[in-house]
Amino acid sequence: MTAIRFLVNGAPVELEAPGMRRLLDVLREDLGLTGTKEGCGEGECGACSVILDGEVVVSCLVPACQVDGRIIRTVEGLAARTPDGRILDDLQAAFLATGGAQCGMCTPGMLLSARVYLDAGGGPDEDAIREAIAGNLCRCTGYTKIIEAIALAAETGRRPAGA
Amino acid sequence: MTSRTPDRPGALSTVATPPRPAVRPAEAVIIAPGIAVRGHLITRGPIRREGPAKLTGDAQYADDLVFPGAWYGATIRSNLARARFLALELDPGFDWSNVVVITAADIPGEPLMGAVKGLTPDQPVLVPLGGEIQHHSEPLALIAAPDRRTLRAARRGVTVRTEPLPPVFDPLDSDKVFVSHDVVAGDLAAGFAAADMVLEGEYRMGHQEQLYIENQAMIAVPTEDGGVTVHGSLQCPYYVHPALMRALAIDARQARVVQAETGGGFGGKEEYPSLLAVHASLLALKCRKPVRMIYERHEDIAATTKRHPAVVRHRTGVLRDGTLVAQEIEVILDGGAYCTLSPVVLGRSTTHAGGPYRCPNVRITSRAVRTNTPPNGAFRGFGAPQVIFPVETHLNRIAEALGISPLEIRRRNVYRLGDVTPTGQVLSSSVAGLEVLERAAEAVDFDAARAVTQQARLTGQGWDSVATSPLRSPDRPSASGIGIALAWHGCGFTGSGELRYNSIVTIELDATGQVRVLAANTEMGQGTRTILPMIAAQALGIPSDEVEYAPQDTALVPNSGPTVASRTATIVGGLLVNAARQLRAEVEARSGGRSFAKAYREDAARHGPSRASAQYQPFPGQPFDERAFTGDPYPAWGWAACVARVDVDLDTGEVAVRDVVAVDDAGVVVHPILAEGQVEGGTLQAIGYATIEEMKVQDGRYLNDRLATYLIPTAVDAPRITAIMVESPFDGVPHGAKGLGEMPMDVGAPAVIAAIHDATGIWIDRLPATPERVLAGLTASAGANESGRPGSGGHDRPGGRP
Ligand code: FES
Ligand code: FES
């Protein structure tokens, strides 16, 4: 057992876990953040993607000991929390508008890969978006509406008054 | 269960009317309880109900559900394709006191399962000791333990003793036929005698994995009355329900099935969840704890159903102008080790085998046979893709031999209103084959585009014609091509399937004034929870967000049949309209001429709850004779066309599908975004089927049973897909909708294969068109041509390219 401290979606977390426990299990089972999904457990599908210090990682391959002192963002951290409830961020709203989520299993990982892409200044260019989500498999959508959603969010984000 | 949102079981009675959209101080618009967006969401159609929860991580899939004190279950499986099961040995050195073990001897009810009512139960829940193992990864025993570590250790303590038996892997060698059909129309011999040309061909397809991103998952919770409630990832609650009753010998009330949020199904969660639910329940009843059985990807691929591999043979007679005069077709499906749904799949293969083309003299023989591989089952398209690829490719070969364009030969033969199919069905309404074909051709200016690729091929310039090809570089020549395909797809079950289910749908107005649809049809990505309330709301004349969709829980909703066969919008939607109209008439009758919309809340307050139900009634037309295979197998047909453009790397044989236009006739489009989503997703699965998805089978075992080895298209591989919707309403249902979800799966592969031919001149007769197969074709064709250039004798490969 190792003591591990990190920030998840802005909140400090401190827990005891075997150092090699998968970050995915820490999030889902120890912290109840089940928005992060498991699709393969071996780094191939991207369903378990989270943002670790600004980079997308597959949490099924990250041991808990490696996140000590770091900053994690999961799908639960995208929407803004207000006293009246949560407000979807521009990307989530764009997925809703274009139909980017079907069964929803790939969605959390897609949103986070797209978030990092947009935060790094990514624009609405289709090929660049395809590259950005190349590590996230989706079996439902054919990717078309996911790409549309990310492009839409990129455009919304560029409008000064939008975001 | 600790989670509780309005869509969860048990919460039904406490659900309030969802808040109506209202502008908040922060200009946020509420779109779901507790969830808002800033500003106005610009979208087409109502906001998808399933959307917000899936975007925030709130949606609860089976593995997300928490049951305190739950145990973990696992399956002990065979590692031979055929063998006698001699013994199950438990390591005496291991402490078994905290582990439960289940074998076939512990099954209280029927030891054999059948996929659905009416099919022979032949699949053992667990292979009994002394019994025969029929496939690799077959379940032999079950174990459960309070934690994963104990479970893993217990697993290592189990040894299986078997004695190998000779397996059968080639469906052509199998002597066990699950079911067969022989359809005859006209006079085949006369047809061939009249033909100007006769062409034969054989086409093969392998397994395809559904590869839903959420693996199979089931949690069984024992109840106080000796029964069990299962929460799982599943398509058909009322398949699982009778399966539990049979195997566990419990009654209808003791068995309860609740669908968790389901992360994709595509047919893969049609029948398999029944077996998994029985497994989890057997363990739960024995240890008296909730038991979680969540498959890992490897187990999911190794053990669950796939698309049936097929061998299809065509012998076709045509006139010089391309008119079909005789079709002799043989279809062989590899059913795998048990019957499961093979007879139903074969029914669809048989009715679709001739393709959407008029031909007076036809014979279609078909059979589904047993081999020693895991049972094959439902997968989007359900037996149709396996016959559409052959008939479309064969037709292209005929067109080429006659010097007719692939577009023109389809125009000449496609069914028109009033034509008669091989089973004797008169196509009397909603016949849109020509329309979808023309729309697809027009969208890409097919003739002009093909003239360019043809010219390039004939002059040997094909390799440089694709300036934007991702494959192209000075030393990697590629060729581009365009291909078209056309298909029909019968709506709903084949034959008397609907009659057997006798589906029932209920709509209720409860005492609080809430309107609610009660149906067993599940959401797994397609938007069921959005479209069924839309259909009901329209019939009631109220906004769709005033209609709630009850959770898919067998304790709450009636059996409206399974969520398969693209039947939800057509059949269930049709019943819903009828039920809604009854409810509306009833309320309006006692409201003194006021409309339902104005009167319903007050009506509920004054008269209490009301309910109306509608039950399936056979459609007019000729009844279908299952034995003779004559009559109307479907009340209506949907029509689909697809155009694909590909680049083929002539050195590696790699195929890149560049863009695809898919045109589908859904009768009536209920929700434009959801409809397009179905077309885009189905099309990409078809492209995977055509190009990269191949199950490698060795000694009856799937070798590539991981995501690293069974590849599906990524965002980078995927072409741009344009969905065009055509609406040719079906007059047999009040709202006109036909099925949609499966059609794109039928046409994608033949369009891609046609495009590969257009680019290279080679015919791929076996899916998928892997680089090895394409290269073999190029090499063979180069060998056949002295010049060494594939496809069209003449020039050698251009030497000095820029
Ligand atoms: S679960 Fe981590 S990549 Fe698939
Ligand atoms: S929406 Fe189902 S996997 Fe992407």
GROMACS .gro file of N, CA and C in nm, chain B residues 526-614:
model
  267
  689GLN      N    1  -2.896   0.388  -3.036
  689GLN     CA    2  -2.974   0.434  -3.151
  689GLN      C    3  -3.071   0.546  -3.118
  690GLY      N    4  -3.102   0.564  -2.988
  690GLY     CA    5  -3.192   0.673  -2.953
  690GLY      C    6  -3.336   0.631  -2.929
  691THR      N    7  -3.356   0.504  -2.890
  691THR     CA    8  -3.491   0.453  -2.864
  691THR      C    9  -3.568   0.541  -2.766
  692ARG      N   10  -3.500   0.587  -2.661
  692ARG     CA   11  -3.570   0.666  -2.559
  692ARG      C   12  -3.610   0.803  -2.610
  693THR      N   13  -3.556   0.840  -2.723
  693THR     CA   14  -3.596   0.967  -2.784
  693THR      C   15  -3.704   0.945  -2.889
  694ILE      N   16  -3.684   0.846  -2.977
  694ILE     CA   17  -3.776   0.836  -3.091
  694ILE      C   18  -3.912   0.779  -3.053
  695LEU      N   19  -3.920   0.684  -2.961
  695LEU     CA   20  -4.053   0.629  -2.929
  695LEU      C   21  -4.141   0.736  -2.863
  696PRO      N   22  -4.090   0.814  -2.766
  696PRO     CA   23  -4.173   0.924  -2.715
  696PRO      C   24  -4.210   1.025  -2.824
  697MET      N   25  -4.120   1.048  -2.921
  697MET     CA   26  -4.155   1.141  -3.031
  697MET      C   27  -4.274   1.089  -3.109
  698ILE      N   28  -4.270   0.958  -3.139
  698ILE     CA   29  -4.380   0.900  -3.217
  698ILE      C   30  -4.511   0.908  -3.138
  699ALA      N   31  -4.504   0.876  -3.008
  699ALA     CA   32  -4.624   0.880  -2.925
  699ALA      C   33  -4.676   1.023  -2.914
  700ALA      N   34  -4.585   1.116  -2.892
  700ALA     CA   35  -4.626   1.256  -2.873
  700ALA      C   36  -4.696   1.309  -2.996
  701GLN      N   37  -4.645   1.270  -3.111
  701GLN     CA   38  -4.707   1.318  -3.233
  701GLN      C   39  -4.850   1.267  -3.245
  702ALA      N   40  -4.869   1.141  -3.211
  702ALA     CA   41  -5.004   1.085  -3.220
  702ALA      C   42  -5.097   1.148  -3.116
  703LEU      N   43  -5.041   1.192  -3.005
  703LEU     CA   44  -5.125   1.253  -2.901
  703LEU      C   45  -5.143   1.403  -2.922
  704GLY      N   46  -5.060   1.459  -3.010
  704GLY     CA   47  -5.067   1.603  -3.033
  704GLY      C   48  -5.008   1.686  -2.920
  705ILE      N   49  -4.905   1.633  -2.855
  705ILE     CA   50  -4.839   1.709  -2.748
  705ILE      C   51  -4.689   1.715  -2.776
  706PRO      N   52  -4.616   1.806  -2.713
  706PRO     CA   53  -4.471   1.812  -2.735
  706PRO      C   54  -4.404   1.684  -2.685
  707SER      N   55  -4.298   1.642  -2.752
  707SER     CA   56  -4.240   1.512  -2.717
  707SER      C   57  -4.179   1.511  -2.578
  708ASP      N   58  -4.138   1.626  -2.525
  708ASP     CA   59  -4.080   1.620  -2.391
  708ASP      C   60  -4.187   1.606  -2.282
  709GLU      N   61  -4.312   1.598  -2.322
  709GLU     CA   62  -4.416   1.569  -2.222
  709GLU      C   63  -4.443   1.419  -2.212
  710VAL      N   64  -4.370   1.341  -2.292
  710VAL     CA   65  -4.389   1.196  -2.287
  710VAL      C   66  -4.264   1.132  -2.229
  711GLU      N   67  -4.284   1.052  -2.128
  711GLU     CA   68  -4.172   0.987  -2.062
  711GLU      C   69  -4.158   0.844  -2.118
  712TYR      N   70  -4.038   0.789  -2.109
  712TYR     CA   71  -4.017   0.651  -2.153
  712TYR      C   72  -3.980   0.570  -2.030
  713ALA      N   73  -4.062   0.472  -1.996
  713ALA     CA   74  -4.039   0.393  -1.874
  713ALA      C   75  -3.911   0.311  -1.888
  714PRO      N   76  -3.847   0.280  -1.776
  714PRO     CA   77  -3.724   0.201  -1.781
  714PRO      C   78  -3.749   0.060  -1.834
  715GLN      N   79  -3.650   0.003  -1.896
  715GLN     CA   80  -3.664  -0.132  -1.953
  715GLN      C   81  -3.640  -0.234  -1.842
  716ASP      N   82  -3.749  -0.262  -1.773
  716ASP     CA   83  -3.748  -0.347  -1.654
  716ASP      C   84  -3.869  -0.437  -1.669
  717THR      N   85  -3.847  -0.568  -1.668
  717THR     CA   86  -3.960  -0.658  -1.694
  717THR      C   87  -4.068  -0.648  -1.587
  718ALA      N   88  -4.036  -0.588  -1.472
  718ALA     CA   89  -4.139  -0.571  -1.371
  718ALA      C   90  -4.230  -0.453  -1.404
  719LEU      N   91  -4.188  -0.370  -1.497
  719LEU     CA   92  -4.264  -0.248  -1.526
  719LEU      C   93  -4.324  -0.243  -1.665
  720VAL      N   94  -4.256  -0.301  -1.763
  720VAL     CA   95  -4.300  -0.281  -1.901
  720VAL      C   96  -4.342  -0.414  -1.965
  721PRO      N   97  -4.438  -0.406  -2.058
  721PRO     CA   98  -4.485  -0.529  -2.124
  721PRO      C   99  -4.385  -0.575  -2.229
  722ASN      N  100  -4.407  -0.692  -2.282
  722ASN     CA  101  -4.319  -0.747  -2.384
  722ASN      C  102  -4.356  -0.691  -2.521
  723SER      N  103  -4.283  -0.590  -2.561
  723SER     CA  104  -4.307  -0.533  -2.695
  723SER      C  105  -4.210  -0.593  -2.795
  724GLY      N  106  -4.154  -0.709  -2.758
  724GLY     CA  107  -4.065  -0.779  -2.850
  724GLY      C  108  -3.923  -0.728  -2.837
  725PRO      N  109  -3.832  -0.800  -2.899
  725PRO     CA  110  -3.691  -0.767  -2.887
  725PRO      C  111  -3.652  -0.643  -2.967
  726THR      N  112  -3.539  -0.584  -2.931
  726THR     CA  113  -3.488  -0.468  -3.005
  726THR      C  114  -3.387  -0.519  -3.106
  727VAL      N  115  -3.442  -0.569  -3.216
  727VAL     CA  116  -3.363  -0.633  -3.321
  727VAL      C  117  -3.434  -0.610  -3.453
  728ALA      N  118  -3.370  -0.653  -3.561
  728ALA     CA  119  -3.434  -0.659  -3.693
  728ALA      C  120  -3.489  -0.523  -3.737
  729SER      N  121  -3.428  -0.416  -3.692
  729SER     CA  122  -3.472  -0.281  -3.730
  729SER      C  123  -3.623  -0.268  -3.714
  730ARG      N  124  -3.679  -0.329  -3.608
  730ARG     CA  125  -3.823  -0.331  -3.594
  730ARG      C  126  -3.877  -0.226  -3.499
  731THR      N  127  -3.788  -0.159  -3.425
  731THR     CA  128  -3.837  -0.069  -3.320
  731THR      C  129  -3.921   0.044  -3.378
  732ALA      N  130  -3.866   0.114  -3.475
  732ALA     CA  131  -3.940   0.229  -3.529
  732ALA      C  132  -4.065   0.184  -3.603
  733THR      N  133  -4.054   0.076  -3.681
  733THR     CA  134  -4.167   0.034  -3.764
  733THR      C  135  -4.275  -0.034  -3.681
  734ILE      N  136  -4.241  -0.149  -3.624
  734ILE     CA  137  -4.343  -0.233  -3.562
  734ILE      C  138  -4.385  -0.174  -3.427
  735VAL      N  139  -4.287  -0.149  -3.341
  735VAL     CA  140  -4.320  -0.097  -3.208
  735VAL      C  141  -4.377   0.044  -3.222
  736GLY      N  142  -4.316   0.123  -3.310
  736GLY     CA  143  -4.367   0.258  -3.334
  736GLY      C  144  -4.511   0.254  -3.382
  737GLY      N  145  -4.543   0.160  -3.468
  737GLY     CA  146  -4.679   0.147  -3.520
  737GLY      C  147  -4.778   0.113  -3.409
  738LEU      N  148  -4.740   0.019  -3.323
  738LEU     CA  149  -4.827  -0.018  -3.211
  738LEU      C  150  -4.848   0.102  -3.119
  739LEU      N  151  -4.742   0.176  -3.102
  739LEU     CA  152  -4.747   0.291  -3.013
  739LEU      C  153  -4.845   0.396  -3.065
  740VAL      N  154  -4.842   0.417  -3.195
  740VAL     CA  155  -4.936   0.514  -3.253
  740VAL      C  156  -5.079   0.467  -3.227
  741ASN      N  157  -5.103   0.338  -3.246
  741ASN     CA  158  -5.238   0.287  -3.223
  741ASN      C  159  -5.279   0.303  -3.078
  742ALA      N  160  -5.189   0.270  -2.987
  742ALA     CA  161  -5.222   0.283  -2.844
  742ALA      C  162  -5.246   0.431  -2.810
  743ALA      N  163  -5.161   0.518  -2.864
  743ALA     CA  164  -5.174   0.661  -2.834
  743ALA      C  165  -5.306   0.716  -2.887
  744ARG      N  166  -5.344   0.669  -3.006
  744ARG     CA  167  -5.472   0.717  -3.061
  744ARG      C  168  -5.589   0.676  -2.975
  745GLN      N  169  -5.582   0.552  -2.921
  745GLN     CA  170  -5.690   0.507  -2.831
  745GLN      C  171  -5.698   0.594  -2.708
  746LEU      N  172  -5.581   0.619  -2.649
  746LEU     CA  173  -5.578   0.700  -2.526
  746LEU      C  174  -5.631   0.840  -2.555
  747ARG      N  175  -5.589   0.891  -2.668
  747ARG     CA  176  -5.632   1.026  -2.704
  747ARG      C  177  -5.784   1.031  -2.722
  748ALA      N  178  -5.839   0.931  -2.793
  748ALA     CA  179  -5.983   0.930  -2.817
  748ALA      C  180  -6.059   0.920  -2.686
  749GLU      N  181  -6.007   0.836  -2.596
  749GLU     CA  182  -6.074   0.816  -2.468
  749GLU      C  183  -6.078   0.947  -2.388
  750VAL      N  184  -5.964   1.014  -2.382
  750VAL     CA  185  -5.956   1.138  -2.304
  750VAL      C  186  -6.038   1.248  -2.370
  751GLU      N  187  -6.029   1.255  -2.503
  751GLU     CA  188  -6.103   1.362  -2.571
  751GLU      C  189  -6.253   1.340  -2.560
  752ALA      N  190  -6.293   1.211  -2.557
  752ALA     CA  191  -6.436   1.182  -2.550
  752ALA      C  192  -6.498   1.233  -2.420
  753ARG      N  193  -6.418   1.230  -2.314
  753ARG     CA  194  -6.479   1.277  -2.189
  753ARG      C  195  -6.437   1.420  -2.154
  754SER      N  196  -6.381   1.489  -2.251
  754SER     CA  197  -6.336   1.624  -2.222
  754SER      C  198  -6.415   1.730  -2.296
  755GLY      N  199  -6.527   1.692  -2.343
  755GLY     CA  200  -6.617   1.789  -2.405
  755GLY      C  201  -6.553   1.862  -2.523
  756GLY      N  202  -6.494   1.784  -2.613
  756GLY     CA  203  -6.446   1.844  -2.737
  756GLY      C  204  -6.311   1.913  -2.727
  757ARG      N  205  -6.250   1.912  -2.610
  757ARG     CA  206  -6.117   1.973  -2.603
  757ARG      C  207  -6.013   1.875  -2.654
  758SER      N  208  -5.903   1.928  -2.702
  758SER     CA  209  -5.799   1.840  -2.754
  758SER      C  210  -5.729   1.769  -2.638
  759PHE      N  211  -5.665   1.659  -2.672
  759PHE     CA  212  -5.591   1.585  -2.570
  759PHE      C  213  -5.488   1.676  -2.503
  760ALA      N  214  -5.420   1.754  -2.587
  760ALA     CA  215  -5.314   1.840  -2.535
  760ALA      C  216  -5.366   1.934  -2.427
  761LYS      N  217  -5.484   1.986  -2.448
  761LYS     CA  218  -5.540   2.080  -2.351
  761LYS      C  219  -5.598   2.008  -2.230
  762ALA      N  220  -5.649   1.888  -2.254
  762ALA     CA  221  -5.733   1.824  -2.151
  762ALA      C  222  -5.663   1.723  -2.063
  763TYR      N  223  -5.544   1.673  -2.105
  763TYR     CA  224  -5.500   1.550  -2.040
  763TYR      C  225  -5.462   1.563  -1.892
  764ARG      N  226  -5.402   1.674  -1.856
  764ARG     CA  227  -5.362   1.686  -1.714
  764ARG      C  228  -5.485   1.690  -1.623
  765GLU      N  229  -5.584   1.766  -1.668
  765GLU     CA  230  -5.705   1.779  -1.589
  765GLU      C  231  -5.781   1.646  -1.587
  766ASP      N  232  -5.777   1.577  -1.700
  766ASP     CA  233  -5.843   1.447  -1.709
  766ASP      C  234  -5.784   1.351  -1.605
  767ALA      N  235  -5.653   1.355  -1.594
  767ALA     CA  236  -5.587   1.266  -1.498
  767ALA      C  237  -5.628   1.302  -1.356
  768ALA      N  238  -5.635   1.431  -1.329
  768ALA     CA  239  -5.671   1.474  -1.195
  768ALA      C  240  -5.815   1.432  -1.162
  769ARG      N  241  -5.899   1.440  -1.263
  769ARG     CA  242  -6.039   1.412  -1.237
  769ARG      C  243  -6.073   1.263  -1.242
  770HIS      N  244  -6.018   1.195  -1.342
  770HIS     CA  245  -6.059   1.054  -1.363
  770HIS      C  246  -5.954   0.953  -1.320
  771GLY      N  247  -5.841   0.999  -1.273
  771GLY     CA  248  -5.737   0.904  -1.233
  771GLY      C  249  -5.664   0.851  -1.355
  772PRO      N  250  -5.581   0.752  -1.333
  772PRO     CA  251  -5.495   0.705  -1.442
  772PRO      C  252  -5.574   0.636  -1.555
  773SER      N  253  -5.522   0.647  -1.676
  773SER     CA  254  -5.578   0.574  -1.792
  773SER      C  255  -5.464   0.505  -1.864
  774ARG      N  256  -5.500   0.397  -1.927
  774ARG     CA  257  -5.400   0.321  -2.003
  774ARG      C  258  -5.460   0.275  -2.133
  775ALA      N  259  -5.379   0.265  -2.234
  775ALA     CA  260  -5.423   0.202  -2.359
  775ALA      C  261  -5.309   0.116  -2.411
  776SER      N  262  -5.345   0.001  -2.466
  776SER     CA  263  -5.243  -0.089  -2.519
  776SER      C  264  -5.278  -0.127  -2.662
  777ALA      N  265  -5.177  -0.163  -2.735
  777ALA     CA  266  -5.201  -0.215  -2.870
  777ALA      C  267  -5.116  -0.339  -2.888
   0.00000   0.00000   0.00000
